[in-house]
CSV table of C-alpha atoms and ligand atoms in Angstrom, one decimal:
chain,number,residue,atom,x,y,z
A,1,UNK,CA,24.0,6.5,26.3
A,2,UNK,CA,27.0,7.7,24.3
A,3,UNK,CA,26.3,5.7,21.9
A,4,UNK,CA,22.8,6.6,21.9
A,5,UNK,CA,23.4,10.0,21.4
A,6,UNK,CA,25.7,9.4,18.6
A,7,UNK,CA,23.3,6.5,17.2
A,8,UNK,CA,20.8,9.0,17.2
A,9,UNK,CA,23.0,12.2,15.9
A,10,UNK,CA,22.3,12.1,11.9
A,11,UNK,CA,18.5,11.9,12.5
A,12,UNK,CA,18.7,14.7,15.0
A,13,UNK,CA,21.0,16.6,12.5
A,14,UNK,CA,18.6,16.1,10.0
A,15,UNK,CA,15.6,17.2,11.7
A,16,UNK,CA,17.3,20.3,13.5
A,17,UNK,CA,18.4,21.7,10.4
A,18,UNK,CA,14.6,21.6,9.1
A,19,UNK,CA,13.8,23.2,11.9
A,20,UNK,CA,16.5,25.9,11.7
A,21,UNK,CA,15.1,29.4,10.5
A,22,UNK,CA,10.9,28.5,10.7
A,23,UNK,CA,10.9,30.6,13.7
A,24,UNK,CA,10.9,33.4,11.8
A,25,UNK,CA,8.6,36.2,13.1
A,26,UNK,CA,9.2,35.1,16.9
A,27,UNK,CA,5.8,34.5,17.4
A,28,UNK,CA,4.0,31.6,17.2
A,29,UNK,CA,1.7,31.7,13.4
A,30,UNK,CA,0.0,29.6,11.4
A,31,UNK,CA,3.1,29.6,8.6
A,32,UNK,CA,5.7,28.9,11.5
A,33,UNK,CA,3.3,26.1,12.2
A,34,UNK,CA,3.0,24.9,8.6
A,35,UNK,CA,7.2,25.1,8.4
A,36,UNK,CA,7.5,23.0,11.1
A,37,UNK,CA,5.0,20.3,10.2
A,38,UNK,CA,6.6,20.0,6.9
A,39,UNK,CA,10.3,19.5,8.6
A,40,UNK,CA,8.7,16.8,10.6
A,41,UNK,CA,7.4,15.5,7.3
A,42,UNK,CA,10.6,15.6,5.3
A,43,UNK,CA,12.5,14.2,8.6
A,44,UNK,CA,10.4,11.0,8.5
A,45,UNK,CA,8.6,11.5,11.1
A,46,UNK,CA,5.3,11.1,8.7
A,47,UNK,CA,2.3,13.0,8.1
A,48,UNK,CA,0.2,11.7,11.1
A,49,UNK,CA,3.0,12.4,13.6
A,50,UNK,CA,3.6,15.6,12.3
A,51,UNK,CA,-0.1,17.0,12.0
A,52,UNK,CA,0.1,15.6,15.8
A,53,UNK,CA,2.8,17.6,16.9
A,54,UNK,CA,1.6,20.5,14.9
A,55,UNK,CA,-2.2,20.8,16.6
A,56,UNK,CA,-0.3,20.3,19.9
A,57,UNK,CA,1.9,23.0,19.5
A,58,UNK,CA,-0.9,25.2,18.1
A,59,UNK,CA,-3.5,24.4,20.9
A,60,UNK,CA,-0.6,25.0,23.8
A,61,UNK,CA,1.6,28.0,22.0
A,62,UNK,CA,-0.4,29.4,19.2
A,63,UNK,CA,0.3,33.8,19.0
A,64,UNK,CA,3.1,33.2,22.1
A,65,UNK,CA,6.8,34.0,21.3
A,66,UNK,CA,8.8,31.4,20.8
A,67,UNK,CA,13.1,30.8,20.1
A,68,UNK,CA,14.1,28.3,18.2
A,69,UNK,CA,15.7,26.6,21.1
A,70,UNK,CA,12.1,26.5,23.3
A,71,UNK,CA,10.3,25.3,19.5
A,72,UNK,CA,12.6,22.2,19.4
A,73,UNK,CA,12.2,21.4,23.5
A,74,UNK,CA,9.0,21.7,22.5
A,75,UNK,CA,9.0,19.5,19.3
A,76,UNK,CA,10.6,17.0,21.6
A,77,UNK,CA,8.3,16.9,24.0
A,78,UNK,CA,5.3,16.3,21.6
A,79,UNK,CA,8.0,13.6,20.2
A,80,UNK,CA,8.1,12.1,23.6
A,81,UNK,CA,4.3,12.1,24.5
A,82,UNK,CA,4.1,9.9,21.1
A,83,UNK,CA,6.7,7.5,22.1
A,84,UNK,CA,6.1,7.0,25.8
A,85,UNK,CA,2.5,5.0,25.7
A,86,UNK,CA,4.5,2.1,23.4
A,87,UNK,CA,7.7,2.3,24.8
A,88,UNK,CA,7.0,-1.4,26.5
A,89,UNK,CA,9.6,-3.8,27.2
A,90,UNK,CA,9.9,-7.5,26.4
A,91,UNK,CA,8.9,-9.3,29.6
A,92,UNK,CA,9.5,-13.0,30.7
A,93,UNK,CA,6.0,-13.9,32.3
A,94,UNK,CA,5.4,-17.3,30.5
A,95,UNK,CA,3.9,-19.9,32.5
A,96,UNK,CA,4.6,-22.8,31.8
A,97,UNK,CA,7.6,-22.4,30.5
A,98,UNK,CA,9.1,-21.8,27.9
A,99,UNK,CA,8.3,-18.3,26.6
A,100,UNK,CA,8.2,-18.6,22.9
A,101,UNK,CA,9.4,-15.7,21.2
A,102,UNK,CA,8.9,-15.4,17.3
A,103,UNK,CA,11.3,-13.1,15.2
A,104,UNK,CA,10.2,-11.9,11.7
A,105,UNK,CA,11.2,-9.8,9.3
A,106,UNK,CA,13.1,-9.3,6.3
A,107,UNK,CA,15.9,-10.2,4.9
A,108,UNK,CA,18.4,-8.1,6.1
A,109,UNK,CA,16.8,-6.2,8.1
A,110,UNK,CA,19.1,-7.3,10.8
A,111,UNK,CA,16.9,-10.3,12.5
A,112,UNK,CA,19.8,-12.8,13.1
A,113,UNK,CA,22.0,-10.2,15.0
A,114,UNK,CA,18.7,-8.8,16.7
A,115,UNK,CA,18.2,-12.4,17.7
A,116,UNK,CA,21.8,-12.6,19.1
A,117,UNK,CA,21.5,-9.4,21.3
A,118,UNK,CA,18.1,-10.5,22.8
A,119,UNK,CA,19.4,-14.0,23.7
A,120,UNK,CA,22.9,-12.2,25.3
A,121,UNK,CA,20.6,-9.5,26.9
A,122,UNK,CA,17.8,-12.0,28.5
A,123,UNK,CA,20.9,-14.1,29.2
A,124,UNK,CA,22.5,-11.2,31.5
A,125,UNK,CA,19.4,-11.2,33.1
A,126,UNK,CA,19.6,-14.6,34.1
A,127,UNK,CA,17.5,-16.3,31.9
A,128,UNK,CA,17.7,-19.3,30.2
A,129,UNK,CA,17.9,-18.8,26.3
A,130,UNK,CA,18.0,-21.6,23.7
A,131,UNK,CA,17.6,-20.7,19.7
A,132,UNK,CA,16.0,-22.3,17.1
A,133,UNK,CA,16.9,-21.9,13.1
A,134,UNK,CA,13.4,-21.9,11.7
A,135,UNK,CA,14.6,-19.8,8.6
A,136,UNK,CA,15.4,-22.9,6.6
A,137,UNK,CA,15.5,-21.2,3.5
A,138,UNK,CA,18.8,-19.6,3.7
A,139,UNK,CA,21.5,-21.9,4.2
A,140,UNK,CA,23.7,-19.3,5.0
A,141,UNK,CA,20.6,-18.2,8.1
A,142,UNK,CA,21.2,-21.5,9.6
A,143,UNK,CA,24.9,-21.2,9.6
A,144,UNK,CA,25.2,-18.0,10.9
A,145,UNK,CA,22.9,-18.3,14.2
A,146,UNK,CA,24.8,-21.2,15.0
A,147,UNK,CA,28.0,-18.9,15.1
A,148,UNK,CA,25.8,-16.6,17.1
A,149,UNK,CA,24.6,-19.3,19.7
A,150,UNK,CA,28.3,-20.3,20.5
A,151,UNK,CA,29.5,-16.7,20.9
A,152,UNK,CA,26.4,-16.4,23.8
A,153,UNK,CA,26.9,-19.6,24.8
A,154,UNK,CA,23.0,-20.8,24.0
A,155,UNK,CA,22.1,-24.0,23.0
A,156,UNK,CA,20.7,-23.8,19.1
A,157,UNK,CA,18.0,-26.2,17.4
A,158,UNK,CA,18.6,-26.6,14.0
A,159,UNK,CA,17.9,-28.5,11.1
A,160,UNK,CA,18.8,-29.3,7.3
A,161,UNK,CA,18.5,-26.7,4.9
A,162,UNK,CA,14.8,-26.6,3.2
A,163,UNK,CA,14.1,-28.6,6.0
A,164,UNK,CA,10.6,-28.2,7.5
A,165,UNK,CA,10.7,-24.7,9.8
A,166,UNK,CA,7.0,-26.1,12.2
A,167,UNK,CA,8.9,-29.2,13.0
A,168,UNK,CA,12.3,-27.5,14.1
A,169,UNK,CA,9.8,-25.7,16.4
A,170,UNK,CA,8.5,-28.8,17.4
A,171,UNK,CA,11.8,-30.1,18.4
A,172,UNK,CA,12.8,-26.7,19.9
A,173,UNK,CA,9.9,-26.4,21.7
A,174,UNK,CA,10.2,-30.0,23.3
A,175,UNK,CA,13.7,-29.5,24.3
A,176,UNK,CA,13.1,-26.1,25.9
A,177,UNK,CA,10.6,-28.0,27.9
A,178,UNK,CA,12.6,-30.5,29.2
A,179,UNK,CA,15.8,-28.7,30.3
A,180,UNK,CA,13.5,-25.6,31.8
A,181,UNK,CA,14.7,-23.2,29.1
A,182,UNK,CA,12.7,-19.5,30.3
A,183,UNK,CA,13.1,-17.8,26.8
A,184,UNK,CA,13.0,-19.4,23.3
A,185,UNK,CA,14.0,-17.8,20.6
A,186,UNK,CA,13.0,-18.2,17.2
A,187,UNK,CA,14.0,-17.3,13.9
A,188,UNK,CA,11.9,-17.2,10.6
A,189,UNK,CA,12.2,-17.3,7.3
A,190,UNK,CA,11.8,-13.4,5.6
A,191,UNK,CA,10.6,-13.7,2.3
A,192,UNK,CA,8.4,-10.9,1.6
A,193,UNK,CA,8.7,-12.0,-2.4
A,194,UNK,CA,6.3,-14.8,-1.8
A,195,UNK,CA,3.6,-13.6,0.9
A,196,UNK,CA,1.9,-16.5,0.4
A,197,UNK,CA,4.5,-19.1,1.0
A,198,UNK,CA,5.6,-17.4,3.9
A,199,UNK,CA,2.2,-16.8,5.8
A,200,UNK,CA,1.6,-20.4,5.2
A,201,UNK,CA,4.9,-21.3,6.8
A,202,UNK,CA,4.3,-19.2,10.1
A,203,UNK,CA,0.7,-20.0,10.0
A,204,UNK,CA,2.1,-23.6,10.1
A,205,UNK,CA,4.6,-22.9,12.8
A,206,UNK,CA,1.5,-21.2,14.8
A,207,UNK,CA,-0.5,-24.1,14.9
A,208,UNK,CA,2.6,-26.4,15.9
A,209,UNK,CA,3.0,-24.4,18.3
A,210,UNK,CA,-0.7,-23.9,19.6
A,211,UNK,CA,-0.6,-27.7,20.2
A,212,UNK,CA,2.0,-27.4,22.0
A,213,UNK,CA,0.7,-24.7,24.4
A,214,UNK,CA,-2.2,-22.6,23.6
A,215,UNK,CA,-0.5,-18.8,24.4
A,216,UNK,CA,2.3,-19.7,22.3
A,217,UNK,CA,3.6,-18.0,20.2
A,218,UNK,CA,4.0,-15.6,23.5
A,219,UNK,CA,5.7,-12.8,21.7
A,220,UNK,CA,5.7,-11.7,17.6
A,221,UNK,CA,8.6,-9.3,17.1
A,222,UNK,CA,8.7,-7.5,13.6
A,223,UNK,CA,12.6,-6.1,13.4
A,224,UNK,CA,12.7,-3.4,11.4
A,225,UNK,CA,15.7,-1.5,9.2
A,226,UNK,CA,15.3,2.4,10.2
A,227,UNK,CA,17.3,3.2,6.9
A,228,UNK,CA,14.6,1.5,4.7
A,229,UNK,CA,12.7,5.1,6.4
A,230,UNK,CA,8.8,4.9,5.4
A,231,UNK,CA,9.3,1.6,4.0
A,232,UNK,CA,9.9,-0.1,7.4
A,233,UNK,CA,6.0,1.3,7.9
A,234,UNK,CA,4.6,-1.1,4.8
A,235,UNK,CA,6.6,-3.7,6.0
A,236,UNK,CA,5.1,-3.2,9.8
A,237,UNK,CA,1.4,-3.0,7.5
A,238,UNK,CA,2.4,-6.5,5.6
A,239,UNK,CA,3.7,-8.1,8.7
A,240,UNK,CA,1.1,-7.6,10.6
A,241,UNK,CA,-1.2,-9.1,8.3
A,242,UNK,CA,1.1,-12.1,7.2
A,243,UNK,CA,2.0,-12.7,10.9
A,244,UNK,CA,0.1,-11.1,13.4
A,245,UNK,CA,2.7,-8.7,15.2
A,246,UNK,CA,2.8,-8.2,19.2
A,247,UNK,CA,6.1,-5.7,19.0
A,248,UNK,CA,8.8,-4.4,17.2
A,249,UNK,CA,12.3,-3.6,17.3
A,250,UNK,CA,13.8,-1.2,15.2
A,251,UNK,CA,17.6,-1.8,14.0
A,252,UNK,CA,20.2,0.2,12.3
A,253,UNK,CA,19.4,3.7,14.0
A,254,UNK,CA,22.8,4.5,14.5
A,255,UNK,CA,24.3,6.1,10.9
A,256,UNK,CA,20.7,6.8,9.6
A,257,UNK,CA,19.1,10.1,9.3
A,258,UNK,CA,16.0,8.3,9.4
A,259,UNK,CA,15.6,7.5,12.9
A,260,UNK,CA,12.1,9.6,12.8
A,261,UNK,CA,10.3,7.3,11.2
A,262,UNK,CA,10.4,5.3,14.7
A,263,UNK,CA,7.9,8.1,15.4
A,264,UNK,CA,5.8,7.1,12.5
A,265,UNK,CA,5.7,3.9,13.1
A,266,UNK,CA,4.6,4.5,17.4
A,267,UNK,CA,2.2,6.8,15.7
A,268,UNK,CA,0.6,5.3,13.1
A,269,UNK,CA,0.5,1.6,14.6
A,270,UNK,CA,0.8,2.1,18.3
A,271,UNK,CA,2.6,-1.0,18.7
A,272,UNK,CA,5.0,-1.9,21.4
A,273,UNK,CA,8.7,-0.9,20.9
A,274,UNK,CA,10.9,-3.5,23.1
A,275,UNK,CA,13.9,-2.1,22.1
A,276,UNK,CA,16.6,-0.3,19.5
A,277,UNK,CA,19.7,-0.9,17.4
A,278,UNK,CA,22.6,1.2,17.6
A,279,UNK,CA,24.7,-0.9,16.0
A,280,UNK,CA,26.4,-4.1,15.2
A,281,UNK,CA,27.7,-5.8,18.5
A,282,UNK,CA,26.3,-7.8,21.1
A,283,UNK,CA,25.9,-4.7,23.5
A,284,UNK,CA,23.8,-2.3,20.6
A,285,UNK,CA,20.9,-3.7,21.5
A,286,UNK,CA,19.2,-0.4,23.7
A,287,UNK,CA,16.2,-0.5,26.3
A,288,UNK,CA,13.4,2.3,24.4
A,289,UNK,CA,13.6,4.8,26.1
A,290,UNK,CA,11.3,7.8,24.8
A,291,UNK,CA,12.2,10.5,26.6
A,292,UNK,CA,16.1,10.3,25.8
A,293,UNK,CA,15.3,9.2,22.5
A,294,UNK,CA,12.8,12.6,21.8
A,295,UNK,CA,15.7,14.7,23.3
A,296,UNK,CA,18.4,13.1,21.4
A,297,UNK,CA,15.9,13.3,18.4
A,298,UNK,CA,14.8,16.8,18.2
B,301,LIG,P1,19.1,-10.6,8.6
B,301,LIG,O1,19.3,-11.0,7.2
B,301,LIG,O2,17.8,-9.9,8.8
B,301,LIG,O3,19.2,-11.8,9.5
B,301,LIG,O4,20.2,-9.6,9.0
B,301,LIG,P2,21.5,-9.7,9.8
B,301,LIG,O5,21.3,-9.9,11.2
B,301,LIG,O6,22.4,-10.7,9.1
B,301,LIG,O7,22.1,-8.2,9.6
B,301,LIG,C1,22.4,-7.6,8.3
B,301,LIG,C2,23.5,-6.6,8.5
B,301,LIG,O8,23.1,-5.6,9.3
B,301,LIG,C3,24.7,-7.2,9.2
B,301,LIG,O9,25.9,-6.7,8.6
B,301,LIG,C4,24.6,-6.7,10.6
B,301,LIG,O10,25.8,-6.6,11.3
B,301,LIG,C5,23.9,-5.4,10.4
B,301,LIG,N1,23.2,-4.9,11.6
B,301,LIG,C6,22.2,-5.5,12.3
B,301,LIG,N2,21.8,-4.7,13.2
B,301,LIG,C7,22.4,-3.5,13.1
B,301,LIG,C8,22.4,-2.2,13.9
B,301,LIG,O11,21.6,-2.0,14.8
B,301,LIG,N3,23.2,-1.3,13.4
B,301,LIG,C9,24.1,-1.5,12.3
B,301,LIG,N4,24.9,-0.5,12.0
B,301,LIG,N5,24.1,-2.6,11.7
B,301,LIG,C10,23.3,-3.6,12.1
């Protein structure tokens, strides 16, 4: 949790100093109440979440006196009761094997090393994790989840660059099979510039896949940049048209004051959060858990 906490500590700076000094007539009013709704606003916690957290704290405080300190337990807990219903982990349940797991998102965004942590962390687990390089596009993609796959000691499915992403599926998917792999893991190209192209390319891997066994792909995970702030919420809006997204994981929330927008996203989308990012090593990949991230929040 240390490195929660400090993962955590620029958005919690950010959004404690917004609320600093709105509790200014000790009681409860309607322009305390409009202070603190714009603080959640400006600490990216969007409009939705914050009118939210405002109509809570109106219905269960309004006229009552209030400190500062028992305002921000209180913002937290409001924080909290948004993040708990989609704070839902990734679960192996696939039968037959393998579970097919689909990682999208952009470039950059931090999929590849999201992809790394989730093979090491099933891995710990006991589960058998094989990759597959369906992000073709980027030469350098290829080459860099292979580095990945020896440092966890997972076996990789690859193929040339620009070569066909469904059929390295295919292959992937075959192999899995046959040497009773639980988990496979697979990464995508992230070309937002041509939406087109890439729906194609995933609807393509989808039906590969569908042929193969009917529930996969089992799991659709969007990985998002925190520090892109609202943006990460248009790409959650693309993606989900593009791809069809089952859950998220949001990446880069250590450093970044805009860790609220995780709250925007549980709030405006209500899709499952399997986990956090707090940082760049096999081990920064973090259970979701809302409660300590409300608290280390707000
Ligand atoms: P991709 O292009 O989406 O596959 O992104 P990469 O996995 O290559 O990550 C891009 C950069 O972000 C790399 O330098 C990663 O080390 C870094 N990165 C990924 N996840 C995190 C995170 O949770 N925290 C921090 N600080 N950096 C991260």
């Amino acid at each position: 949790t240390d490195k929660m906490f400090g993962g955590f500590r620029k958005t919690s700076e950010r959004l404690s100093e917004n609320l600093t000094g709105v509790v200014g007539t000790a009681k409860l009013d309607n322009d305390t109440l409009d202070m603190v709704e714009d603080a959640l606003i400006v600490s990216d916690l969007g409009p939705a979440a914050a009118a939210r957290i405002r109509a809570k704290l109106e219905e269960k405080r309004f006229g009552l006196s209030i400190t500062e300190r028992a305002l921000k337990e209180a913002v937290a807990e409001e924080i909290a009761a948004i993040l708990r219903p989609v704070a839902i982990p990734l679960e192996i349940t696939a039968f037959p094997r393998p579970q097919v797991i689909l990682v999208i998102g952009v470039n950059g965004s931090g999929k590849t090393t999201t992809i790394a942590k989730l093979g090491h962390w099933l891995q710990e687990d006991d589960y058998g994790v094989m990759l597959a390089a369906g992000d073709t596009f980027r030469a350098a993609a290829i080459g860099q989840l292979k580095v990945w796959a020896e440092r966890i000691d997972v076996p990789i499915i690859t193929g040339p660059e620009g070569g066909d992403p469904a059929s390295i599926v295919f292959d992937a998917v075959k192999t899995a099979t046959d040497t009773g792999i639980d988990a496979l893991i697979v990464d995508t190209a992230g070309r937002l510039q041509n939406k087109r192209e890439l729906m194609d390319e995933l609807a393509k891997i989808r039906k590969v896949l569908g042929r193969l066994n009917p529930e996969a792909p089992h799991d659709v995970i969007l990985v998002l940049d925190a520090t892109n702030g609202q943006n990460a919420l248009s790409q959650i809006e693309i993606f989900k048209e593009v791809a069809g997204v089952t859950g998220l994981i949001m990446t880069k929330l250590d450093g970044t004051a805009r860790g609220g927008v995780l709250v925007a996203a549980a709030e405006q989308f209500g899709l499952p959060i399997h986990a956090i990012g707090v940082g760049e090593t096999l081990d920064d990949l973090r259970p979701f858990d809302p409660d300590l991230v409300a608290r280390v929040i707000a």
